[in-house]
Coordinates of C-alpha atoms and ligand atoms in Angstrom, one line a residue:
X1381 CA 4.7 28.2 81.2
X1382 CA 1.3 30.2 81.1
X1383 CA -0.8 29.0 78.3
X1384 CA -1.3 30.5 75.3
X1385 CA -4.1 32.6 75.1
X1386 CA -7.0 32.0 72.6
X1387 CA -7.5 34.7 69.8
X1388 CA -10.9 35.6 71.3
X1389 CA -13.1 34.1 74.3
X1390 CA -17.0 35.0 74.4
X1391 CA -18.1 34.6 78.1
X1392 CA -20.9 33.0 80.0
X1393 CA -23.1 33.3 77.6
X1394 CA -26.5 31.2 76.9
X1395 CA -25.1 29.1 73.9
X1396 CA -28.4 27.5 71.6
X1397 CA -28.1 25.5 68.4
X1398 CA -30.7 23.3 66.8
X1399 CA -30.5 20.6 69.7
X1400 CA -29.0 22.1 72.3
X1401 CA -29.1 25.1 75.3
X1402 CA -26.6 25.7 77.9
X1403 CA -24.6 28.4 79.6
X1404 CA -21.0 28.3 78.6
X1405 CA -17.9 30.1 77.5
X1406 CA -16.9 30.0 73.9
X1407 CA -13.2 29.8 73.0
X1408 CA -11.7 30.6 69.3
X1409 CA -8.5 30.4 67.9
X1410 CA -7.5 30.5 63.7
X1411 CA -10.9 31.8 63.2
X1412 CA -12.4 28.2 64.5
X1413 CA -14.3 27.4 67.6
X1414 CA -11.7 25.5 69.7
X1415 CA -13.3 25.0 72.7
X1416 CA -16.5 25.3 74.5
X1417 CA -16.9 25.2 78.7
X1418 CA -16.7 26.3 82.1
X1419 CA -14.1 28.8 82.6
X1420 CA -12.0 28.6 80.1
X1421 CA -8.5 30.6 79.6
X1422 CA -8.0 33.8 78.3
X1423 CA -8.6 35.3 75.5
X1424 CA -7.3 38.3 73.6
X1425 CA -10.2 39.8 72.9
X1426 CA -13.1 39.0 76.1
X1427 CA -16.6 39.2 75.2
X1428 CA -18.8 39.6 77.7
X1429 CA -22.0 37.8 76.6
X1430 CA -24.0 37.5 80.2
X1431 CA -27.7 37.8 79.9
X1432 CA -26.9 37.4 75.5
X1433 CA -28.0 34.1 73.4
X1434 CA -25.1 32.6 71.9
X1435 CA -26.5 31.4 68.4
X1436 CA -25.0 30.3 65.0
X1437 CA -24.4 33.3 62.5
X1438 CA -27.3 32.9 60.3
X1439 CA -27.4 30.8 56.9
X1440 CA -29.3 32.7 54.1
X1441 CA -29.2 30.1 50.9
X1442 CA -31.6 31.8 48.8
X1443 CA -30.7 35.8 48.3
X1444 CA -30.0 37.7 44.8
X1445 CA -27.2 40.2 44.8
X1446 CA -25.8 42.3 42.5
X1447 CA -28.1 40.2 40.1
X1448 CA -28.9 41.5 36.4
X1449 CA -32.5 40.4 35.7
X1450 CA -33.1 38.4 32.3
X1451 CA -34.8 41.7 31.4
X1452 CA -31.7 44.0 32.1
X1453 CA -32.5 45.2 35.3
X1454 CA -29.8 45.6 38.1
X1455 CA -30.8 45.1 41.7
X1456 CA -30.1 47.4 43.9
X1457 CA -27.4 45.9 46.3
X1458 CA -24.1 45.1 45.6
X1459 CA -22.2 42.6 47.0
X1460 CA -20.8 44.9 49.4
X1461 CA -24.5 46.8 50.7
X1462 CA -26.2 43.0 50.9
X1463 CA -23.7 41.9 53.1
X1464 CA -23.5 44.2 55.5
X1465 CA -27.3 44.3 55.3
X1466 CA -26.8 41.1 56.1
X1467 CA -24.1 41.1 58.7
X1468 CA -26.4 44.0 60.4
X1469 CA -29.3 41.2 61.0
X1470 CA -27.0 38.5 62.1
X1471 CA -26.5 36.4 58.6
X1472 CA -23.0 35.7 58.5
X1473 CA -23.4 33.2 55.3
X1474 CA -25.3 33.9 52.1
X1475 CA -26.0 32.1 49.2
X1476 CA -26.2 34.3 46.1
X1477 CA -26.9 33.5 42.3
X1478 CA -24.5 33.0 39.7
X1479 CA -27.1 34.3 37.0
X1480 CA -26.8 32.8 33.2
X1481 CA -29.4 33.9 30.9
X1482 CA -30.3 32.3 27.6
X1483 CA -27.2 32.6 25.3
X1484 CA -24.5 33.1 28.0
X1485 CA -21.5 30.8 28.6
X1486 CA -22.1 29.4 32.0
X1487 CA -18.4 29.2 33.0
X1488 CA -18.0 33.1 32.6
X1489 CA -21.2 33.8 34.6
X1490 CA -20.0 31.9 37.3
X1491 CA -16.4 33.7 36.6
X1492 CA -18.2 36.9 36.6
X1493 CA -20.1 36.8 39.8
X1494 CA -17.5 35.1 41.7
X1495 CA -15.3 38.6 41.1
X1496 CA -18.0 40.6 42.7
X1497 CA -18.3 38.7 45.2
X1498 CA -14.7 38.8 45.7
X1499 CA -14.3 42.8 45.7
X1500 CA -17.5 43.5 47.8
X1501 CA -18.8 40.5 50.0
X1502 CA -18.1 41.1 54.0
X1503 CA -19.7 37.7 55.3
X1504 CA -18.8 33.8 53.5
X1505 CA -20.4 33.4 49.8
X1506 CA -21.2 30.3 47.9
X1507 CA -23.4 30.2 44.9
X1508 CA -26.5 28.8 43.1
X1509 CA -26.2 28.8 39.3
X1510 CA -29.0 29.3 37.6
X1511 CA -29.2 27.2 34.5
X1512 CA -31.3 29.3 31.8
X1513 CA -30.0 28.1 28.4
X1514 CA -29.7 24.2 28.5
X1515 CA -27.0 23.9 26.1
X1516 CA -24.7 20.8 25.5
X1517 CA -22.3 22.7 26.3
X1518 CA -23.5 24.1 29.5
X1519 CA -24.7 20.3 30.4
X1520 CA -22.0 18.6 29.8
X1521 CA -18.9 20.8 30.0
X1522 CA -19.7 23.6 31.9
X1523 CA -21.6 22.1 35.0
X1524 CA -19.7 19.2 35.9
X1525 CA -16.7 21.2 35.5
X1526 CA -18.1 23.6 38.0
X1527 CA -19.5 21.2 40.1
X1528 CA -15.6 19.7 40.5
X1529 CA -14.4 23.2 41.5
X1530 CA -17.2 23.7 44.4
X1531 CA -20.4 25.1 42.6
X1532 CA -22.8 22.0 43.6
X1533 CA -26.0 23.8 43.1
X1534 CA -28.7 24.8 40.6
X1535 CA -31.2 26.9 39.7
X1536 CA -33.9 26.9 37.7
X1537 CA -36.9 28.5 36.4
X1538 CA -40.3 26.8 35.4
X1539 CA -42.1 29.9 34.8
X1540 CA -40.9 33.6 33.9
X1541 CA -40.7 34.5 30.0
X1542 CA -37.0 34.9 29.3
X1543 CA -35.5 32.6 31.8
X1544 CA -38.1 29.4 32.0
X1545 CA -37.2 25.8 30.9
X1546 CA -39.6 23.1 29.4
X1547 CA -40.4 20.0 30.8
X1548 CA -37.7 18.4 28.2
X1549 CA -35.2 21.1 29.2
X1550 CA -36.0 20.8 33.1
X1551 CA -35.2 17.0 32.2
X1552 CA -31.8 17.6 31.0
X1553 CA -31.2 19.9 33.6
X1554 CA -32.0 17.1 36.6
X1555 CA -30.4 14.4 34.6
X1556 CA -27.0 16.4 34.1
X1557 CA -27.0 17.5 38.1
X1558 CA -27.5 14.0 38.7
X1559 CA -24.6 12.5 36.8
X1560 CA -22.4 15.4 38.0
X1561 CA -23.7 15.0 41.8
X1562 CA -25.7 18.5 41.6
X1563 CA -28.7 19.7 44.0
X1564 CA -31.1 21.4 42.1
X1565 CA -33.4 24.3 43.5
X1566 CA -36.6 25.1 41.4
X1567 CA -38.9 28.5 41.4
X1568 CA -42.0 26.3 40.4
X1569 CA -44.7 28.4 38.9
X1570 CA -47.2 27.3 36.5
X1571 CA -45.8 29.7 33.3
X1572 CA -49.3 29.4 31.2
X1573 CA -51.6 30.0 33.9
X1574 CA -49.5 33.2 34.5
X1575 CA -49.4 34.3 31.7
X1576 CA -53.0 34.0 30.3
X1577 CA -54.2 35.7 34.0
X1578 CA -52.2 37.8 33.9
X1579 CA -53.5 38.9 29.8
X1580 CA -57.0 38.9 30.6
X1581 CA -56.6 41.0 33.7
X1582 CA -54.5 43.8 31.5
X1583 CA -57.1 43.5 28.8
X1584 CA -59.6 44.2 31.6
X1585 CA -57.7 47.5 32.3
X1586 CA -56.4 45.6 35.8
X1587 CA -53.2 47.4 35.9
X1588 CA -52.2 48.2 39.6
X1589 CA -49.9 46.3 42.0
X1590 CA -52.6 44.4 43.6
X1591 CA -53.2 42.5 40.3
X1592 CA -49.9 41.2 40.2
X1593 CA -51.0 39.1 43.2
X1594 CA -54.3 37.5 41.3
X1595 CA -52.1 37.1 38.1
X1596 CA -50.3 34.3 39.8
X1597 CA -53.0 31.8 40.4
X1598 CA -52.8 29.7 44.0
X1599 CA -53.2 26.5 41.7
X1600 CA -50.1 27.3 39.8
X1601 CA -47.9 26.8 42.5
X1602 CA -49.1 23.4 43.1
X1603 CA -49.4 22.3 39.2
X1604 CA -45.6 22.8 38.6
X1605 CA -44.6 21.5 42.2
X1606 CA -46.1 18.6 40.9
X1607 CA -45.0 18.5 38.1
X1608 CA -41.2 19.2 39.0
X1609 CA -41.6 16.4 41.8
X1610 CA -42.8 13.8 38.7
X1611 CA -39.8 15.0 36.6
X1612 CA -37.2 14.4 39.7
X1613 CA -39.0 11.1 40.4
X1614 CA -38.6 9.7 36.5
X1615 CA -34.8 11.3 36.7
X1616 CA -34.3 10.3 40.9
X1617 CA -33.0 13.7 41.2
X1618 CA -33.5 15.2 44.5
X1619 CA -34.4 18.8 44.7
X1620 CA -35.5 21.6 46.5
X1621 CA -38.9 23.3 46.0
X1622 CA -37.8 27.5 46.3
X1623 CA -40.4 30.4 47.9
X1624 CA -43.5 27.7 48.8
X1625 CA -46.2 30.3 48.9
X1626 CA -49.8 28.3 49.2
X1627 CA -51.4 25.6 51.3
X1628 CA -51.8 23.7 48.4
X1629 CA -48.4 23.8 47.4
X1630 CA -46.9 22.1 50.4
X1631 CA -50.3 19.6 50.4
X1632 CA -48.4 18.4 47.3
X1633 CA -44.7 18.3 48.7
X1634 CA -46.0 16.8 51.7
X1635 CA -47.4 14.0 49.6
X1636 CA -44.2 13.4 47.5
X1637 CA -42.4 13.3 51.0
X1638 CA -44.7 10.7 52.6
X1639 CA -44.2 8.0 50.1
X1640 CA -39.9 8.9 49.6
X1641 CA -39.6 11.3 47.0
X1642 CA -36.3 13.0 48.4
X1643 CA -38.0 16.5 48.2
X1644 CA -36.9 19.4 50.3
X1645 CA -38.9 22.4 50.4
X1646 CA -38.9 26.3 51.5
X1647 CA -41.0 29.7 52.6
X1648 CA -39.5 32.8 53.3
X1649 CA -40.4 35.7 56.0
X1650 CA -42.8 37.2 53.3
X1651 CA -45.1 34.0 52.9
X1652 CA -45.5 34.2 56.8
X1653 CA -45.7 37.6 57.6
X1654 CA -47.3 39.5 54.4
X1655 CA -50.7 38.7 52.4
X1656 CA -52.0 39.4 49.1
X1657 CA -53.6 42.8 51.2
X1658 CA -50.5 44.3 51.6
X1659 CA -50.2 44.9 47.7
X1660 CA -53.8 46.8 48.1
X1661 CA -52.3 50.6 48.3
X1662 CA -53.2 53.8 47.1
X1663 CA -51.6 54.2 43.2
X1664 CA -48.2 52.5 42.7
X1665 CA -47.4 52.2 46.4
X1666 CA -48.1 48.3 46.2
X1667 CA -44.9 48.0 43.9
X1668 CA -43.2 47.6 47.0
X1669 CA -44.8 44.7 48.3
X1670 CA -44.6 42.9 44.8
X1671 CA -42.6 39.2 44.7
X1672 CA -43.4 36.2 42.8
X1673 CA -45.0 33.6 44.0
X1674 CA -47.1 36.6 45.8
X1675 CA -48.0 36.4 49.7
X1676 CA -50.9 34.8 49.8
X1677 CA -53.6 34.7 52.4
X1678 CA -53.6 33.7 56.3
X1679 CA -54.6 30.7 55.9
X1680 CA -51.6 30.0 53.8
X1681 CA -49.4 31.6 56.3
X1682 CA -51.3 29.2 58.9
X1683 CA -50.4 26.3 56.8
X1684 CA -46.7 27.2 55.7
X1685 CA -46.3 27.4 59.9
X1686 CA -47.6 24.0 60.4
X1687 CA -45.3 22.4 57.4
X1688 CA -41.9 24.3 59.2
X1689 CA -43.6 22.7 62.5
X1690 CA -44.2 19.1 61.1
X1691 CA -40.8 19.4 58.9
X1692 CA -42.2 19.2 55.6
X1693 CA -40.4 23.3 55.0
X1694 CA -37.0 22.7 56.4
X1695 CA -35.6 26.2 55.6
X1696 CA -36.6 29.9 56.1
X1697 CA -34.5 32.1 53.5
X1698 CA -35.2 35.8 52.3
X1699 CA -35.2 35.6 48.9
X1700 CA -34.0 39.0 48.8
X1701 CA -34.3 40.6 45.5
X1702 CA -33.7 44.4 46.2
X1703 CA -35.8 47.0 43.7
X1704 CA -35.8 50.6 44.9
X1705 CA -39.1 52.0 44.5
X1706 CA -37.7 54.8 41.4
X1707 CA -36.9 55.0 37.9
X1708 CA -34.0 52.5 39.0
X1709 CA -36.0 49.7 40.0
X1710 CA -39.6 49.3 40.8
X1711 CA -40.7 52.3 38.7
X1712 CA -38.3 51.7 35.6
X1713 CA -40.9 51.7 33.2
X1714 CA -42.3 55.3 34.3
X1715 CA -44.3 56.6 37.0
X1716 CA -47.0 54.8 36.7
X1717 CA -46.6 51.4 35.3
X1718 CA -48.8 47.9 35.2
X1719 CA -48.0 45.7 37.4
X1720 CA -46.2 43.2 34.6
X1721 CA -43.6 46.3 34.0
X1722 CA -42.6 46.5 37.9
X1723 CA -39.7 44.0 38.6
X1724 CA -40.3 41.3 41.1
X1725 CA -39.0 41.2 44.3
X1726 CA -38.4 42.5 48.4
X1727 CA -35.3 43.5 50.4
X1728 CA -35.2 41.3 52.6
X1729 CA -31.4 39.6 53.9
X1730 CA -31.4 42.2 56.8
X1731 CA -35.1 41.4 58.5
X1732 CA -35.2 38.0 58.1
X1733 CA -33.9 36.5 61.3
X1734 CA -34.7 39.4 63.0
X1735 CA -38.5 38.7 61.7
X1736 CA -38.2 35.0 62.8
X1737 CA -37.0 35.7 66.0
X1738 CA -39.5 37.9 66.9
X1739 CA -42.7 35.5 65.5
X1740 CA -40.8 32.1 67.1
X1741 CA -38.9 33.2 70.1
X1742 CA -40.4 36.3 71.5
X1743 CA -43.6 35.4 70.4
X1744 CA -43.1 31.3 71.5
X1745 CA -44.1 30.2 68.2
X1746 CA -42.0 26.5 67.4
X1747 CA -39.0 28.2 70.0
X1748 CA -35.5 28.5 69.6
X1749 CA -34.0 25.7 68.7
X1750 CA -36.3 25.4 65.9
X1751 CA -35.3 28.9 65.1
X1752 CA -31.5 27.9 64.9
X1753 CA -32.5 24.6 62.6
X1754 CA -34.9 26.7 60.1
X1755 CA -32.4 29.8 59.9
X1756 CA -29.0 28.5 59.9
X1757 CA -28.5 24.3 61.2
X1758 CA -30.7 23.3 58.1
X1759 CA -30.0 25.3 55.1
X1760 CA -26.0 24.4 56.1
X1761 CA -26.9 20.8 56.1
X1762 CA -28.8 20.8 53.2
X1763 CA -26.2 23.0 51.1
X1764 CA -23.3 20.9 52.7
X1765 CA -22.0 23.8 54.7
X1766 CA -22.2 22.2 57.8
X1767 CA -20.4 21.7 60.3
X1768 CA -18.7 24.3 59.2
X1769 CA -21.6 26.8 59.5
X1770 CA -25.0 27.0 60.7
X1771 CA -23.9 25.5 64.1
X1772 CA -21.3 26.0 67.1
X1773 CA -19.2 22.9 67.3
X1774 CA -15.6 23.0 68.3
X1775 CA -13.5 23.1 64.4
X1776 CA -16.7 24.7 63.1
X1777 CA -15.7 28.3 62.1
X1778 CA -16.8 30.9 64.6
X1779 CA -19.7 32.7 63.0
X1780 CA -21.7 33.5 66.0
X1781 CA -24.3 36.1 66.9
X1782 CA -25.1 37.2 70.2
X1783 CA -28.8 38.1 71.1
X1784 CA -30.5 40.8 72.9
X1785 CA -33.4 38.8 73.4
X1786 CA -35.1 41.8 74.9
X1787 CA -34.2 44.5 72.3
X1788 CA -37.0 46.2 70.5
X1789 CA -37.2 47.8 67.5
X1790 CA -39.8 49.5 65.1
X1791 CA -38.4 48.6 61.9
X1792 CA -37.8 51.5 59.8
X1793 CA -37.1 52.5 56.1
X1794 CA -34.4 54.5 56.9
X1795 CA -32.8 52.1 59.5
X1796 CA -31.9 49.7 56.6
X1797 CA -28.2 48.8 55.3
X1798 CA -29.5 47.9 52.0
X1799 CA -29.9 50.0 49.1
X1800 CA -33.1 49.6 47.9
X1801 CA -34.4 52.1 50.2
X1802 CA -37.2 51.2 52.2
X1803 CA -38.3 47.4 54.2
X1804 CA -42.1 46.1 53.2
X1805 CA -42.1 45.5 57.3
X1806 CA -41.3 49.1 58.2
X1807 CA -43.6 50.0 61.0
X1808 CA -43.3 46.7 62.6
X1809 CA -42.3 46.0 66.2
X1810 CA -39.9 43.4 66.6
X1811 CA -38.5 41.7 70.2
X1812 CA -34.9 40.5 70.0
X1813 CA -32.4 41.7 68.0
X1814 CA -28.7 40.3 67.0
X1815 CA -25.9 43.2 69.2
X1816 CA -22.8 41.4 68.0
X1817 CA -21.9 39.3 64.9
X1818 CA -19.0 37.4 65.0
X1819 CA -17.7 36.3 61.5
X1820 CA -14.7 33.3 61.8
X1821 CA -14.1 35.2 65.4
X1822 CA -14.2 38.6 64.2
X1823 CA -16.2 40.9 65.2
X1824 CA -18.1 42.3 62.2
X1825 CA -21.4 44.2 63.8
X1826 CA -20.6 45.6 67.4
X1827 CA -23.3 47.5 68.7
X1828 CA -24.5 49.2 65.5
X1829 CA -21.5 49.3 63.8
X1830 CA -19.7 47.9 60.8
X1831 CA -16.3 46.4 61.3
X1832 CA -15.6 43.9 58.6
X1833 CA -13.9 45.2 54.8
X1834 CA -15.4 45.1 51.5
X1835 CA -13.9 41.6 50.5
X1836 CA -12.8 40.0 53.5
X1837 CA -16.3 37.6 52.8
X1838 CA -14.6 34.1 51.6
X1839 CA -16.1 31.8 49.1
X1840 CA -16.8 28.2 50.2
X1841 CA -16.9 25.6 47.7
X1842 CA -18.5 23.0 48.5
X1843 CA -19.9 19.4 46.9
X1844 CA -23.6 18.3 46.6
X1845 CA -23.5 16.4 50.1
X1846 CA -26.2 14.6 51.5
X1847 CA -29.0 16.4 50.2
X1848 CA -28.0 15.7 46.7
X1849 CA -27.5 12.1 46.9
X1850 CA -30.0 10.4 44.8
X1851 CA -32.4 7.6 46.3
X1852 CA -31.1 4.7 44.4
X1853 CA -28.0 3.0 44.6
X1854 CA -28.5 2.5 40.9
X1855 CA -29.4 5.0 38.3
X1856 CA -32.4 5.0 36.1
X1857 CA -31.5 3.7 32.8
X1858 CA -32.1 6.6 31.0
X1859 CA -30.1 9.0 32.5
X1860 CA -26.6 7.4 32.2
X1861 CA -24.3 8.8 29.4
X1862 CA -22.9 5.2 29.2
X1863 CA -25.8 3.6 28.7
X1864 CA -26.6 4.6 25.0
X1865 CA -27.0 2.0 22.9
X1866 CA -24.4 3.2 20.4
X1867 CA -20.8 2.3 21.5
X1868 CA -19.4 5.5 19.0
X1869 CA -18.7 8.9 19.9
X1870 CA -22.0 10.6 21.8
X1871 CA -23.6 13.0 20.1
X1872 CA -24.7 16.0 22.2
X1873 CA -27.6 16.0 23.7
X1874 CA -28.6 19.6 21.9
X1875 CA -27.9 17.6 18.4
X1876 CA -30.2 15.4 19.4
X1877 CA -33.5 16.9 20.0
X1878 CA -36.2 15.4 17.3
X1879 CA -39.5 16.9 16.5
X1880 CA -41.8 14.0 15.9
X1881 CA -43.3 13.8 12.7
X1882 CA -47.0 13.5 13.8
X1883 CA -47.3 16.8 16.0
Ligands
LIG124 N1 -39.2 36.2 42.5 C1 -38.2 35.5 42.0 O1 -38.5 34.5 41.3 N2 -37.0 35.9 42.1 C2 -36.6 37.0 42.8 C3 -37.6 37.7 43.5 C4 -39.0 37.3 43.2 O2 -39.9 38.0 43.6
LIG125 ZN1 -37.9 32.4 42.5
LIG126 ZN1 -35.4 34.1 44.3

């Protein structure tokens, strides 16, 4: 009897993951990868992928969609325009936020997002939940009960008026991901430095875009990385440092890694490619360039290159946080607003590997392989996606991308899939460019074209992993619920906040 043949067989193509490089055919059946060799059978669907890279579909685990800001703003994409945005520059895995802000009932956020997601998403969702209001309620009924269901991540904010947590708050926060088995990601800015810059520099009638990037001092990055990393040490919470923007920001996580604090860390294309120069443009213009932590300077870039190099950044994601540059988005509060009225934030989901392709393979900077670890094999490890994404193993699900590793392309405004209507990179050459996405053995992108449905994305729950295991077999004393004194019912923890008398 003839065998069967395989649902879809991509062949003799150059097949690269984080360790390894070899020509070979690629085999998939039941949206898995089912076998990987020399020759293999049929397929229903042939690919030819001669003179193509084979790589993993890329893992983006830091991108907001469809995400109302704390101050009421919509971004621009929907769950539907990220994705393909996404699917268009070879991301076949994203990992959104599930957006609470002060007041809100975590559990319908999460409910909330998810159904988005659900209608619109064309590639594989999972979320972050960011954690904005604290509340017993949120610590200790809504998070582990979402942790159990597959939402094993959080977010929160050290800096950023309506969405920021103390140092007491940030405390809970670590000590409830911790008993429930959590990771926990961090945008860790320095909220008082911010703030008062960002006050004298308005009262000194500094208004345009460019401010925005002097308003976030270099030294505030660091202060609350540090800070953050002496919080998760008292609590042994591991976490993940978000956007690292300045030299002195990874000096400080490099330290905290070189004597065991289980700290991960990340940059994104912005940090490598952009500078603080780039907001410098004639009237509003800058707008466009404006993100938080701002690019910096090249020697930050230089120094955010060696950490990815040395390990101490284990992930490239975009961040993307879409703002058309209109009354919609970027110019919401009129035509010709200061820079603390223009939301925060840059498209970014569709560029990124595309970006990173360019400045690592084309260009030879840290190669491939590294390439595959920093854009997809890593951020799947450290969100416990992997193996199922962010590599090509045989019963890993076929998210592949194949390479035209001499494409090139002028980025363009218009070219983009995204809705907020322009890229800050338009103008730039780029070498190497993602032909045909492959999404659990479908094709979804084939040359230029969009062939997956609004929806057909699938959520994947997953638990805290590796990453979120804490150091110590044994927990610090004062983070166990069991280890109060009092034997009687617990009150919650929101009850028990004290002033003390002598303030
Ligand atoms: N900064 C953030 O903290 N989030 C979204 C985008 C940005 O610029
Ligand atoms: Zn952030
Ligand atoms: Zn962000």
């Amino acid at each position: 009897m003839a065998p069967m043949p395989y649902d879809c067989v991509i062949r003799g193509g150059r097949v690269v993951t984080a360790i390894d490089d070899y020509l070979a055919d690629i085999a998939v059946r039941g949206g898995k990868i089912c076998a990987i060799g020399e020759s293999l059978g049929k397929g229903e669907i042939e690919i030819d992928a001669r003179g193509r890279l084979v790589l993993p579909g890329g893992v983006d685990s830091h991108c907001h969609i469809e995400q109302l800001s704390a101050a009421g703003i919509m971004n621009a994409d929907t769950f539907e325009s990220a994705t393909i945005s996404a699917a268009f520059g070879g991301t076949t895995t994203v990992i959104p936020f599930a957006a609470q802000h002060v007041g809100m009932r975590l559990r319908t956020v999460v409910d909330d997002y998810a159904a988005l997601a659900r209608k619109g998403a064309v590639v594989d969702y999972t979320f972050h939940m960011i954690v904005a209001g604290p509340t017993g309620k949120t610590l200790q009924e809504d998070i582990p009960a979402l942790v159990a269901e597959g939402h094993s991540s959080i977010k929160l904010f050290m800096t950023y008026d309506r969405l920021k947590v103390d140092d007491e708050q940030l405390l809970d926060i670590l000590s409830a991901a911790r008993t429930a088995g959590a990771f926990v990601c961090v945008h860790a800015e320095n909220h008082g430095m911010i703030a008062w810059t960002s006050r004298r520099l308005l009262e000194a009638g500094k208004t345009a875009p460019k401010f925005h990037a002097q308003s976030h001092p270099r030294g505030s990055e660091a202060e609350a990385i540090n800070r953050l990393i002496a919080c998760a040490e008292l609590v042994d919470q591991p976490v993940m440092v978000f956007h690292v923007s300045t030299a002195e920001g990874v000096a400080v996580i490099r330290a905290a890694r070189g004597r065991g604090v289980k700290v991960f860390a990340e940059t994104c294309p912005q940090y490598l490619f952009l500078t603080a120069q780039d907001l410098d443009k004639p009237g509003v213009e800058g707008a466009k360039w404006m993100c938080s932590p701002p690019p910096r300077e090249e020697r930050d870039q230089q120094a955010l290159w060696q950490a990815l190099a040395l390990g101490d950044l284990q992930v490239v994601s975009s961040d993307h946080a879409p703002y058309a540059f209109d009354q919609s988005g970027k110019l919401r509060a009129g035509p010709n607003p200061s820079f603390k009225q223009i939301p925060n934030g840059l498209p970014g989901l569709e560029v990124r590997l595309p970006l990173m392709f360019d400045a690592m393979v084309s260009r030879g900077r840290l190669g491939l392989q590294k390439f595959v670890e920093l854009t997809a094999t890593a951020p799947a490890k450290i969100y416990n996606l992997h193996p199922r994404k962010g590599s090509i193993v045989i019963g890993g699900d076929a998210d592949l991308v194949l390479w035209d590793p001499n494409a090139e392309v002028v980025l363009r405004d218009e070219a983009m899939h995204g809705r907020a209507g322009y890229t800050p990179y338009a103008g730039r050459r780029v070498k190497g460019w993602p032909a045909t996405v492959l999404r659990r053995g479908e094709v979804i992108i084939d040359n230029g074209s969009l062939k997956a449905a609004p929806g057909s994305g699938q959520f994947l729950p997953r638990s805290g992993g590796e990453a979120a295991r804490p150091n110590a077999s044994r927990s610090p004393v004062c983070c166990e619920p069991g280890n109060s004194d009092s034997q009687g019912a617990r009150p919650r923890h929101d009850e028990m906040r004290q002033e003390s008398l002598y303030d």
